[in-house]
Coordinates of C-alpha atoms and ligand atoms in Angstrom, one line a residue:
M1 CA 83.5 150.1 109.5
V2 CA 85.9 148.6 107.0
A3 CA 84.2 148.3 103.6
G4 CA 85.4 144.8 103.0
I5 CA 83.9 143.4 106.1
R6 CA 80.6 145.2 105.4
L7 CA 80.5 143.5 102.0
L8 CA 81.2 140.2 103.5
L9 CA 78.5 140.6 106.0
R10 CA 76.0 141.6 103.4
A11 CA 76.8 138.5 101.3
L12 CA 76.2 136.0 104.1
P13 CA 72.7 134.6 103.9
L14 CA 70.2 134.7 106.7
L15 CA 70.3 131.4 108.5
L16 CA 66.7 131.1 109.3
C17 CA 63.6 131.1 107.2
C18 CA 61.6 134.3 107.7
C19 CA 58.2 133.2 106.5
L20 CA 57.8 130.6 109.3
D21 CA 58.8 133.1 112.0
A22 CA 56.5 135.7 110.7
Q23 CA 53.5 133.4 111.1
S24 CA 54.3 132.5 114.7
A25 CA 54.8 136.2 115.5
Q26 CA 51.3 136.9 114.3
R27 CA 49.9 134.5 116.8
Q28 CA 51.2 136.7 119.6
D29 CA 49.0 138.9 121.8
P30 CA 48.7 142.1 119.6
E31 CA 49.2 144.3 122.7
L32 CA 52.5 142.6 123.6
S33 CA 53.6 142.8 120.0
L34 CA 53.0 146.5 120.1
E35 CA 55.0 146.9 123.3
A36 CA 57.8 144.8 121.8
E37 CA 57.7 146.9 118.7
A38 CA 58.1 150.1 120.7
F39 CA 61.0 148.5 122.6
L40 CA 62.7 147.4 119.4
E41 CA 62.2 150.8 117.9
K42 CA 63.6 152.6 120.9
Y43 CA 66.7 150.5 121.1
G44 CA 67.5 150.8 117.4
Y45 CA 66.3 147.4 116.1
L46 CA 63.5 148.6 113.9
D47 CA 64.0 151.2 111.2
E48 CA 60.7 152.2 109.5
Q49 CA 62.4 153.9 106.6
A50 CA 65.5 151.8 105.9
S51 CA 63.9 148.6 104.7
K52 CA 61.3 147.8 102.1
A53 CA 60.6 144.3 103.5
P54 CA 57.1 143.6 104.8
A55 CA 56.5 144.7 108.4
S56 CA 56.3 141.1 109.7
T57 CA 59.7 140.2 108.2
R58 CA 61.3 143.4 109.6
F59 CA 59.7 142.6 113.0
S60 CA 61.1 139.0 113.2
N61 CA 64.5 140.2 111.9
A62 CA 64.6 142.8 114.6
I63 CA 63.7 140.1 117.2
R64 CA 66.4 137.8 115.8
E65 CA 68.9 140.6 116.1
F66 CA 67.8 141.4 119.6
Q67 CA 68.0 137.7 120.6
W68 CA 71.5 137.6 119.2
V69 CA 72.7 140.6 121.3
S70 CA 70.9 139.2 124.4
Q71 CA 72.3 135.7 124.0
L72 CA 68.9 134.1 123.7
P73 CA 68.1 131.3 121.3
I74 CA 67.7 132.9 117.9
S75 CA 64.2 132.2 116.6
G76 CA 62.8 135.5 115.4
V77 CA 59.7 134.7 117.5
L78 CA 58.5 136.8 120.3
D79 CA 58.5 134.1 122.9
Q80 CA 58.3 134.4 126.7
A81 CA 62.0 134.5 127.2
T82 CA 62.4 137.3 124.7
L83 CA 59.6 139.3 126.2
R84 CA 61.0 138.8 129.7
Q85 CA 64.4 140.1 128.5
M86 CA 62.8 143.3 127.2
T87 CA 61.6 144.1 130.7
R88 CA 65.0 143.7 132.4
P89 CA 66.7 146.8 133.8
R90 CA 69.2 148.1 131.2
C91 CA 71.1 151.0 129.8
G92 CA 68.9 153.5 127.8
V93 CA 71.4 153.8 125.0
A94 CA 70.2 152.1 121.8
D95 CA 72.0 148.9 120.7
T96 CA 72.5 150.3 117.3
D97 CA 75.9 149.5 115.8
S98 CA 76.8 147.1 118.6
H99 CA 76.6 144.1 116.3
A100 CA 78.7 145.8 113.6
T101 CA 81.3 147.2 115.9
W102 CA 81.6 143.9 117.7
A103 CA 81.9 142.1 114.4
E104 CA 84.7 144.5 113.4
R105 CA 86.5 144.0 116.7
T106 CA 86.4 140.3 116.7
G107 CA 86.8 139.7 113.0
A108 CA 84.0 138.6 110.6
L109 CA 84.3 135.1 112.0
F110 CA 81.3 135.2 114.3
A111 CA 79.2 137.4 112.2
R112 CA 76.0 135.8 110.9
Q113 CA 74.2 138.6 109.3
Q114 CA 74.7 142.2 108.7
A115 CA 73.6 144.5 111.5
K116 CA 71.5 146.6 109.3
M117 CA 70.6 149.0 111.9
R118 CA 70.1 152.6 111.6
R119 CA 72.5 155.0 113.4
K120 CA 70.4 156.9 115.8
K121 CA 71.2 160.6 115.6
R122 CA 71.2 161.0 119.3
F123 CA 74.0 158.6 120.2
A124 CA 76.2 159.6 117.4
K125 CA 78.2 157.4 115.1
Q126 CA 80.4 154.6 116.1
G127 CA 84.1 155.2 115.8
N128 CA 83.8 158.6 117.5
K129 CA 86.5 159.0 120.1
W130 CA 88.3 161.6 122.0
Y131 CA 91.4 162.9 120.4
K132 CA 93.3 163.2 123.6
Q133 CA 94.2 160.7 126.3
H134 CA 93.8 163.0 129.4
L135 CA 90.2 163.7 130.1
S136 CA 88.6 165.7 132.9
Y137 CA 85.3 164.9 134.5
R138 CA 82.8 166.3 136.9
L139 CA 80.1 164.8 139.0
V140 CA 77.3 167.4 138.8
N141 CA 74.9 166.0 141.4
W142 CA 74.0 162.7 143.0
P143 CA 71.1 161.0 144.9
E144 CA 70.7 162.7 148.2
H145 CA 70.5 159.5 150.2
L146 CA 74.1 158.4 149.3
P147 CA 77.0 159.9 151.2
E148 CA 79.1 162.3 149.1
S149 CA 82.5 160.8 149.8
A150 CA 81.3 157.3 148.8
V151 CA 79.7 158.5 145.6
R152 CA 82.9 160.5 144.7
G153 CA 84.9 157.4 145.5
A154 CA 82.7 155.2 143.2
V155 CA 83.1 157.7 140.4
R156 CA 86.9 157.8 140.8
A157 CA 87.0 154.0 140.8
A158 CA 84.8 153.7 137.8
F159 CA 87.1 155.9 135.8
Q160 CA 90.1 154.1 137.1
L161 CA 88.6 150.8 135.9
W162 CA 89.0 152.1 132.3
S163 CA 92.3 154.0 132.7
N164 CA 93.9 150.8 134.3
V165 CA 93.5 148.9 131.0
S166 CA 93.9 151.6 128.4
G167 CA 96.0 154.6 127.4
L168 CA 93.5 157.0 129.0
E169 CA 94.0 159.1 132.1
F170 CA 91.3 160.9 134.0
W171 CA 91.2 163.8 136.5
E172 CA 88.5 165.5 138.3
A173 CA 88.0 169.0 137.0
P174 CA 88.2 171.8 139.5
A175 CA 84.7 173.2 140.1
T176 CA 85.5 176.4 138.2
S177 CA 86.7 175.0 134.9
P178 CA 84.9 173.0 132.2
A179 CA 85.0 169.2 132.2
D180 CA 85.2 166.9 129.2
I181 CA 82.8 164.4 130.8
R182 CA 79.9 165.4 133.0
L183 CA 77.8 163.0 135.1
T184 CA 74.3 164.2 136.1
F185 CA 71.3 162.7 137.7
F186 CA 67.9 163.6 136.3
Q187 CA 64.3 162.9 136.9
G188 CA 61.9 162.0 134.1
D189 CA 62.0 164.1 131.0
H190 CA 65.2 166.1 130.9
N191 CA 65.2 167.4 127.3
D192 CA 66.8 164.4 125.7
G193 CA 63.5 163.7 123.9
L194 CA 60.4 162.1 125.4
G195 CA 61.5 158.6 124.3
N196 CA 64.6 159.1 126.6
A197 CA 62.7 160.4 129.6
F198 CA 63.7 158.4 132.7
D199 CA 61.1 156.0 134.0
G200 CA 61.7 155.6 137.7
P201 CA 62.9 152.3 139.2
G202 CA 63.7 149.6 136.7
G203 CA 63.6 150.0 132.9
A204 CA 66.2 152.4 131.6
L205 CA 68.7 153.1 134.4
A206 CA 70.9 155.7 132.6
H207 CA 72.2 156.7 129.2
A208 CA 75.1 158.5 127.8
F209 CA 76.3 160.1 124.6
L210 CA 79.2 158.9 122.5
P211 CA 82.2 161.2 122.1
R212 CA 82.7 164.0 122.1
R213 CA 79.6 165.3 123.8
G214 CA 80.8 164.0 127.2
E215 CA 77.6 163.5 129.1
A216 CA 76.1 160.6 131.0
H217 CA 72.7 160.9 132.6
F218 CA 71.4 158.7 135.4
D219 CA 67.8 158.2 136.6
L220 CA 67.6 160.1 139.9
E221 CA 64.5 158.0 140.9
E222 CA 66.3 154.7 140.6
R223 CA 67.0 152.8 143.9
W224 CA 70.7 153.5 143.8
S225 CA 73.0 151.9 146.3
L226 CA 76.7 151.3 146.7
S227 CA 76.4 147.9 148.4
R228 CA 76.3 144.5 146.7
R229 CA 72.8 143.3 147.6
R230 CA 70.4 146.2 148.1
G231 CA 69.1 148.3 145.2
R232 CA 70.8 149.0 142.0
N233 CA 74.6 149.2 142.2
L234 CA 75.6 152.7 141.1
F235 CA 79.2 151.8 140.6
V236 CA 78.4 149.3 137.9
V237 CA 76.2 151.7 136.0
L238 CA 78.7 154.5 136.3
A239 CA 81.4 152.3 134.9
H240 CA 79.1 151.2 132.0
E241 CA 78.0 154.8 131.1
I242 CA 81.5 156.1 131.3
G243 CA 82.3 153.4 128.7
H244 CA 79.8 155.1 126.3
T245 CA 81.2 158.5 126.9
L246 CA 84.6 157.1 125.8
G247 CA 83.1 155.8 122.6
L248 CA 82.1 152.2 123.3
T249 CA 78.9 150.7 122.0
H250 CA 77.0 147.9 123.5
S251 CA 78.7 144.5 123.6
P252 CA 77.0 141.2 123.0
A253 CA 79.9 139.3 124.7
P254 CA 78.9 137.2 127.7
R255 CA 79.6 139.0 131.0
A256 CA 80.8 142.2 129.3
L257 CA 80.3 145.4 131.3
M258 CA 79.2 147.0 128.0
A259 CA 76.4 144.5 127.6
P260 CA 73.1 146.5 127.5
Y261 CA 71.7 144.8 130.6
Y262 CA 72.4 145.6 134.2
K263 CA 75.2 143.4 135.6
R264 CA 75.7 142.5 139.2
L265 CA 78.9 142.7 141.1
G266 CA 80.2 139.1 141.3
R267 CA 83.3 137.0 141.5
D268 CA 84.6 137.8 138.0
A269 CA 86.2 141.1 137.0
L270 CA 83.9 143.9 136.0
L271 CA 85.6 144.3 132.6
S272 CA 85.4 141.3 130.3
W273 CA 88.1 140.6 127.6
D274 CA 85.7 142.3 125.1
D275 CA 85.5 145.5 127.1
V276 CA 89.3 145.7 127.3
L277 CA 89.6 145.0 123.6
A278 CA 87.1 147.7 122.8
V279 CA 88.7 150.5 124.9
Q280 CA 92.2 149.5 123.7
S281 CA 91.1 149.6 120.1
L282 CA 90.3 153.3 120.6
Y283 CA 93.0 154.4 123.0
G284 CA 95.7 151.8 123.0
K285 CA 97.3 150.0 126.0
P286 CA 98.4 151.8 129.1
L287 CA 101.6 153.7 128.3
G288 CA 104.8 152.7 130.1
R289 CA 103.0 150.4 132.5
S290 CA 101.5 147.0 132.2
V291 CA 97.8 146.4 132.3
A292 CA 96.9 146.3 136.0
A293 CA 95.4 143.2 137.4
Q294 CA 91.7 143.4 137.7
L295 CA 89.9 143.1 141.0
P296 CA 86.9 140.8 141.3
G297 CA 83.7 142.8 141.1
K298 CA 82.6 141.9 144.6
L299 CA 85.5 144.0 146.1
F300 CA 83.9 147.2 144.8
T301 CA 81.7 148.1 147.8
D302 CA 83.9 150.3 150.0
F303 CA 84.3 153.6 148.2
E304 CA 85.2 155.8 151.1
A305 CA 88.6 154.3 150.8
W306 CA 88.9 155.4 147.1
N307 CA 89.1 159.0 148.3
P308 CA 92.0 159.5 150.7
H309 CA 92.0 163.3 150.5
N310 CA 88.4 163.8 151.3
S311 CA 87.3 161.0 153.6
Q312 CA 85.0 162.9 156.0
S313 CA 82.4 160.7 157.4
R314 CA 78.8 160.9 156.0
R315 CA 77.5 164.4 155.7
P316 CA 74.5 165.2 157.7
E317 CA 71.1 164.8 156.1
T318 CA 70.7 167.7 153.8
K319 CA 67.7 169.9 154.0
G320 CA 66.2 172.6 152.0
P321 CA 64.7 172.7 148.5
K322 CA 65.6 170.2 146.0
Y323 CA 67.2 172.6 143.5
C324 CA 69.9 173.5 146.1
H325 CA 71.4 170.0 145.7
S326 CA 71.6 169.8 142.0
S327 CA 70.6 172.5 139.5
F328 CA 67.5 174.0 138.0
D329 CA 65.9 174.4 134.6
A330 CA 65.2 178.1 134.7
I331 CA 65.3 181.1 137.1
T332 CA 63.9 184.6 137.0
M333 CA 63.1 187.5 139.2
D334 CA 60.1 189.9 139.4
G335 CA 59.9 193.6 140.2
Q336 CA 59.7 192.8 143.9
S337 CA 63.1 191.0 143.7
R338 CA 61.2 187.7 144.3
L339 CA 62.9 184.7 142.6
Y340 CA 61.1 182.0 140.7
I341 CA 63.2 178.8 140.4
F342 CA 61.9 176.1 138.1
K343 CA 62.9 172.4 138.2
G344 CA 61.0 169.7 136.5
S345 CA 57.3 170.2 137.0
Q346 CA 57.7 172.4 140.1
F347 CA 58.8 175.9 141.0
W348 CA 59.8 177.6 144.2
E349 CA 59.5 181.3 145.1
V350 CA 62.2 182.9 147.1
T351 CA 61.7 186.2 148.8
A352 CA 64.3 188.9 148.7
D353 CA 65.5 187.9 152.2
G354 CA 66.0 184.3 151.1
N355 CA 62.8 182.7 152.5
V356 CA 61.8 179.8 150.3
S357 CA 58.3 178.6 149.5
E358 CA 57.1 175.0 149.3
P359 CA 57.4 173.6 145.7
H360 CA 54.4 174.4 143.6
P361 CA 53.3 172.7 140.4
I362 CA 54.1 174.9 137.4
Q363 CA 51.0 174.1 135.5
K364 CA 48.8 175.0 138.5
R365 CA 50.0 178.6 138.5
W366 CA 50.3 179.0 134.7
A367 CA 47.7 176.9 133.0
G368 CA 48.7 176.0 129.5
L369 CA 52.5 175.6 130.1
P370 CA 54.1 172.2 129.4
P371 CA 55.1 170.0 132.4
N372 CA 58.5 171.6 132.4
I373 CA 60.2 174.6 130.8
E374 CA 63.7 175.5 129.5
A375 CA 63.9 179.3 130.1
A376 CA 61.9 182.0 131.9
A377 CA 62.1 185.7 132.3
V378 CA 60.0 188.4 133.9
S379 CA 60.0 191.7 131.9
L380 CA 60.7 194.5 134.4
E381 CA 59.1 196.8 131.9
D382 CA 55.5 195.4 132.3
G383 CA 55.8 192.6 134.8
D384 CA 54.8 189.9 132.3
F385 CA 56.3 186.4 132.5
Y386 CA 57.8 184.8 129.4
F387 CA 58.4 181.1 129.2
F388 CA 60.3 179.1 126.6
K389 CA 60.5 175.4 125.7
G390 CA 61.5 173.8 122.4
S391 CA 60.4 176.2 119.6
R392 CA 57.4 177.5 121.6
C393 CA 57.0 180.4 123.9
W394 CA 54.3 181.7 126.3
R395 CA 53.6 185.1 127.9
F396 CA 51.5 185.6 131.0
W397 CA 50.2 188.6 132.9
G398 CA 49.8 187.3 136.4
N399 CA 48.4 183.8 135.7
K400 CA 46.5 185.0 132.6
P401 CA 48.0 184.1 129.2
V402 CA 48.6 187.3 127.1
W403 CA 48.8 185.5 123.7
G404 CA 45.8 183.2 124.3
F405 CA 48.1 180.2 123.8
S406 CA 51.6 179.3 123.0
Q407 CA 53.4 180.9 120.0
L408 CA 55.7 179.3 117.6
C409 CA 58.7 181.5 118.5
R410 CA 61.0 179.9 115.9
A411 CA 59.0 181.9 113.3
G412 CA 60.5 185.2 114.7
G413 CA 64.0 183.9 114.6
L414 CA 64.2 182.9 118.2
P415 CA 66.5 179.9 118.9
R416 CA 65.0 176.5 119.7
H417 CA 65.6 175.1 123.1
P418 CA 67.1 178.3 124.6
D419 CA 69.5 177.8 127.5
A420 CA 68.3 180.8 129.5
A421 CA 66.3 184.1 129.2
L422 CA 67.1 187.4 130.8
F423 CA 65.5 190.8 131.1
F424 CA 68.5 193.0 130.5
P425 CA 67.8 196.4 132.2
P426 CA 70.2 198.6 130.2
L427 CA 68.4 197.7 127.0
R428 CA 65.0 197.1 128.6
H429 CA 64.6 194.1 126.4
L430 CA 64.6 190.4 126.8
V431 CA 67.7 188.4 125.8
L432 CA 67.8 184.7 125.0
F433 CA 71.0 182.6 125.4
K434 CA 71.8 179.5 123.4
G435 CA 75.2 177.9 123.3
A436 CA 77.8 180.5 122.5
R437 CA 75.3 183.1 121.2
Y438 CA 72.7 185.6 122.5
Y439 CA 69.6 187.0 120.9
V440 CA 68.0 190.4 121.8
L441 CA 64.2 190.2 121.4
A442 CA 62.0 193.0 120.1
R443 CA 59.5 194.5 122.6
S444 CA 56.8 192.1 121.4
G445 CA 58.9 189.2 122.6
L446 CA 58.2 187.3 119.4
Q447 CA 60.9 188.7 117.1
V448 CA 64.7 188.8 117.2
E449 CA 66.0 192.4 116.8
P450 CA 68.1 193.0 113.6
Y451 CA 71.8 192.2 113.8
Y452 CA 71.3 189.4 116.3
P453 CA 72.3 186.7 117.3
R454 CA 75.8 187.8 118.4
S455 CA 78.6 185.9 120.0
L456 CA 78.7 185.6 123.8
R457 CA 82.2 187.1 123.6
D458 CA 80.4 190.4 123.9
W459 CA 79.9 189.5 127.6
A460 CA 83.4 188.8 128.6
G461 CA 83.7 185.8 130.9
V462 CA 80.1 184.5 130.7
P463 CA 80.3 180.7 130.0
E464 CA 78.4 179.0 127.2
E465 CA 75.3 176.9 127.8
V466 CA 74.2 178.8 130.9
S467 CA 71.2 177.4 132.8
G468 CA 69.9 180.8 134.0
A469 CA 70.5 184.5 134.2
L470 CA 69.1 187.2 136.5
P471 CA 69.3 190.9 136.9
R472 CA 70.0 191.8 140.5
P473 CA 68.8 194.9 142.4
D474 CA 72.4 196.0 142.8
G475 CA 72.8 196.3 139.1
S476 CA 74.7 193.2 138.4
I477 CA 73.7 190.2 136.3
I478 CA 74.1 186.7 137.6
F479 CA 74.6 183.8 135.3
F480 CA 74.2 180.2 136.4
R481 CA 75.5 176.9 135.2
D482 CA 75.5 173.7 137.2
D483 CA 76.6 174.6 140.7
H484 CA 78.4 177.8 139.7
Y485 CA 77.5 181.4 139.2
W486 CA 79.2 184.3 137.4
R487 CA 78.6 188.0 138.3
L488 CA 78.6 190.3 135.4
D489 CA 79.2 194.0 135.8
Q490 CA 76.4 195.6 133.7
T491 CA 78.4 198.7 132.8
K492 CA 81.7 197.1 132.1
L493 CA 80.0 194.0 130.4
R494 CA 82.6 191.8 132.0
V495 CA 82.5 189.1 134.7
T496 CA 83.9 190.4 137.9
S497 CA 83.5 187.4 140.2
S498 CA 82.2 183.9 140.4
G499 CA 81.7 181.1 142.8
R500 CA 79.1 178.5 144.0
W501 CA 75.7 179.8 144.2
A502 CA 74.1 177.5 146.7
T503 CA 76.7 178.3 149.4
E504 CA 77.7 181.9 148.5
L505 CA 74.5 183.6 147.4
P506 CA 72.2 183.7 150.5
W507 CA 69.3 185.1 148.5
M508 CA 69.1 181.8 146.5
G509 CA 67.2 180.2 149.4
C510 CA 69.7 177.4 150.2
W511 CA 70.4 178.7 153.7
Y512 CA 69.0 175.6 155.4
A513 CA 70.9 173.3 153.1
N514 CA 74.1 175.3 153.8
S515 CA 73.7 175.0 157.5
G516 CA 73.5 171.2 156.9
G517 CA 76.9 170.9 155.4
A518 CA 78.6 171.0 152.0
L519 CA 76.2 170.9 149.0
F520 CA 78.3 169.9 146.1
Ligands
NAG601 C1 93.9 149.9 139.1 O1 95.2 149.4 139.2 C2 95.8 149.7 140.5 C3 97.2 149.2 140.4 O2 97.3 147.9 140.0 C4 95.0 149.0 141.6 O3 95.6 149.3 142.9 C5 93.6 149.5 141.5 O4 92.8 148.9 142.5 C6 93.0 149.3 140.1 N1 91.7 150.0 140.1 C7 90.6 149.4 139.6 C8 89.4 150.2 139.7 O5 90.6 148.2 139.2
NAG602 C1 59.7 182.9 156.2 O1 59.2 181.7 156.3 C2 58.7 181.3 157.6 C3 58.2 179.9 157.6 O2 58.1 179.4 156.3 C4 57.6 182.3 158.1 O3 57.2 181.9 159.4 C5 58.2 183.7 158.1 O4 57.2 184.6 158.4 C6 58.8 184.0 156.7 N1 59.4 185.3 156.8 C7 59.2 186.3 155.9 C8 60.0 187.5 156.1 O5 58.4 186.1 155.0

């Protein structure tokens, strides 16, 4: 933000009188007010710490700001229209900074008051952008009921929407290399914080991170469709969230794709002048070509056509356990080579010959665990199960807790939110993985051994941010991330092969799914 503009904004007086509004707000149903407050807090309109003003003034200021972004009459009063607006389906990214960024983009002309909104740590600061114009992407998974070729086509079209009007270019990363932007569907809580857990149909549809984290998350339980009338149009939401991954904040401009609220496909182009201005202010105009004419929104329904190389007809209905079609939270193996695969609140057992159980609730087998976990490992030394989530850990013998209740593992130097846990047979110790580092644990499981963590470079070829790791009976270690696996030779400490686990590792229990057609 340019300092001059900020000063100018600060100097402009509020247009409406606060005292009057505060009184009318107090007449509201207190329960509705609480809900509205939670909403305003979640979306970055209320900041407890930042202002010394009385609560009622901050509340009506927040409502006023929200009304401004939502193009409602600005009254500062929690009226019916304002309440209704809060229940409309929208993007889960906070509206923080959208006023300020917009004011900057369009000049101080329209600005009425300073957007004195906190910058939420999760969706980093405005002005973040990629420092390259060629970006790769990967679609990690998608709702099972939508045909693969159509979803891939929609993703390609959504990226093209932005590259057609800016200096950006996108390409789909080959499955074996890292991608700048990853698109993933999740259910409920998925470790973005409880406030950002997905909520099923309606409410928050998706959210994404500003650069350069490169991730957009979509609510798997939303009623996604690729048609114009039924359900929630996935293409529109893809295009919006991709906008966030490129660095765009929410736009208050009428009919902007980057407006926080869900937009239908209609006669007008999907990108408004404000969207185009926003992406060009970060990445410039298309190089050496003119800005392509924009198609009317209602044309975006036939996505099979966007994918000339891969236009097989719909794949057959996929079968088999859910983890086979996306990924999992954690995986481990016990002394009988039985796999335990954890996803959300459930786990599956897979016998050595690849026979999969029904999904079981995690908390039913191991009472005292949270609803989902981040990492798990069975010690092949004593057969105990270790579970990790956040800064806590649990140890079970069978289904009996060994430590009575969860331990604060951070105290022993263990990383918070570990990516994966592994029993490493050569050392006969547990190892935790987090980002680019690994931690060898003492026998107690509660303490990191001296001289750790160390860099993952010790394990040549193992990627960062793995989602699981397993010792195999043949002496290799398998690492998992997304739809891929890497096989590490234990003695050479080097990756010797890699591929797609669901289709290439029969013991993963995705045999049924495999016989049904391609998985990823
Ligand atoms: C991008 O521009 C090309 C060339 O004008 C056009 O054929 C294509 O449909 C455009 N794509 C989108 C998503 O608007
Ligand atoms: C595999 O599962 C099927 C049905 O779920 C069962 O009938 C069969 O006995 C199982 N096989 C083994 C070896 O456990």
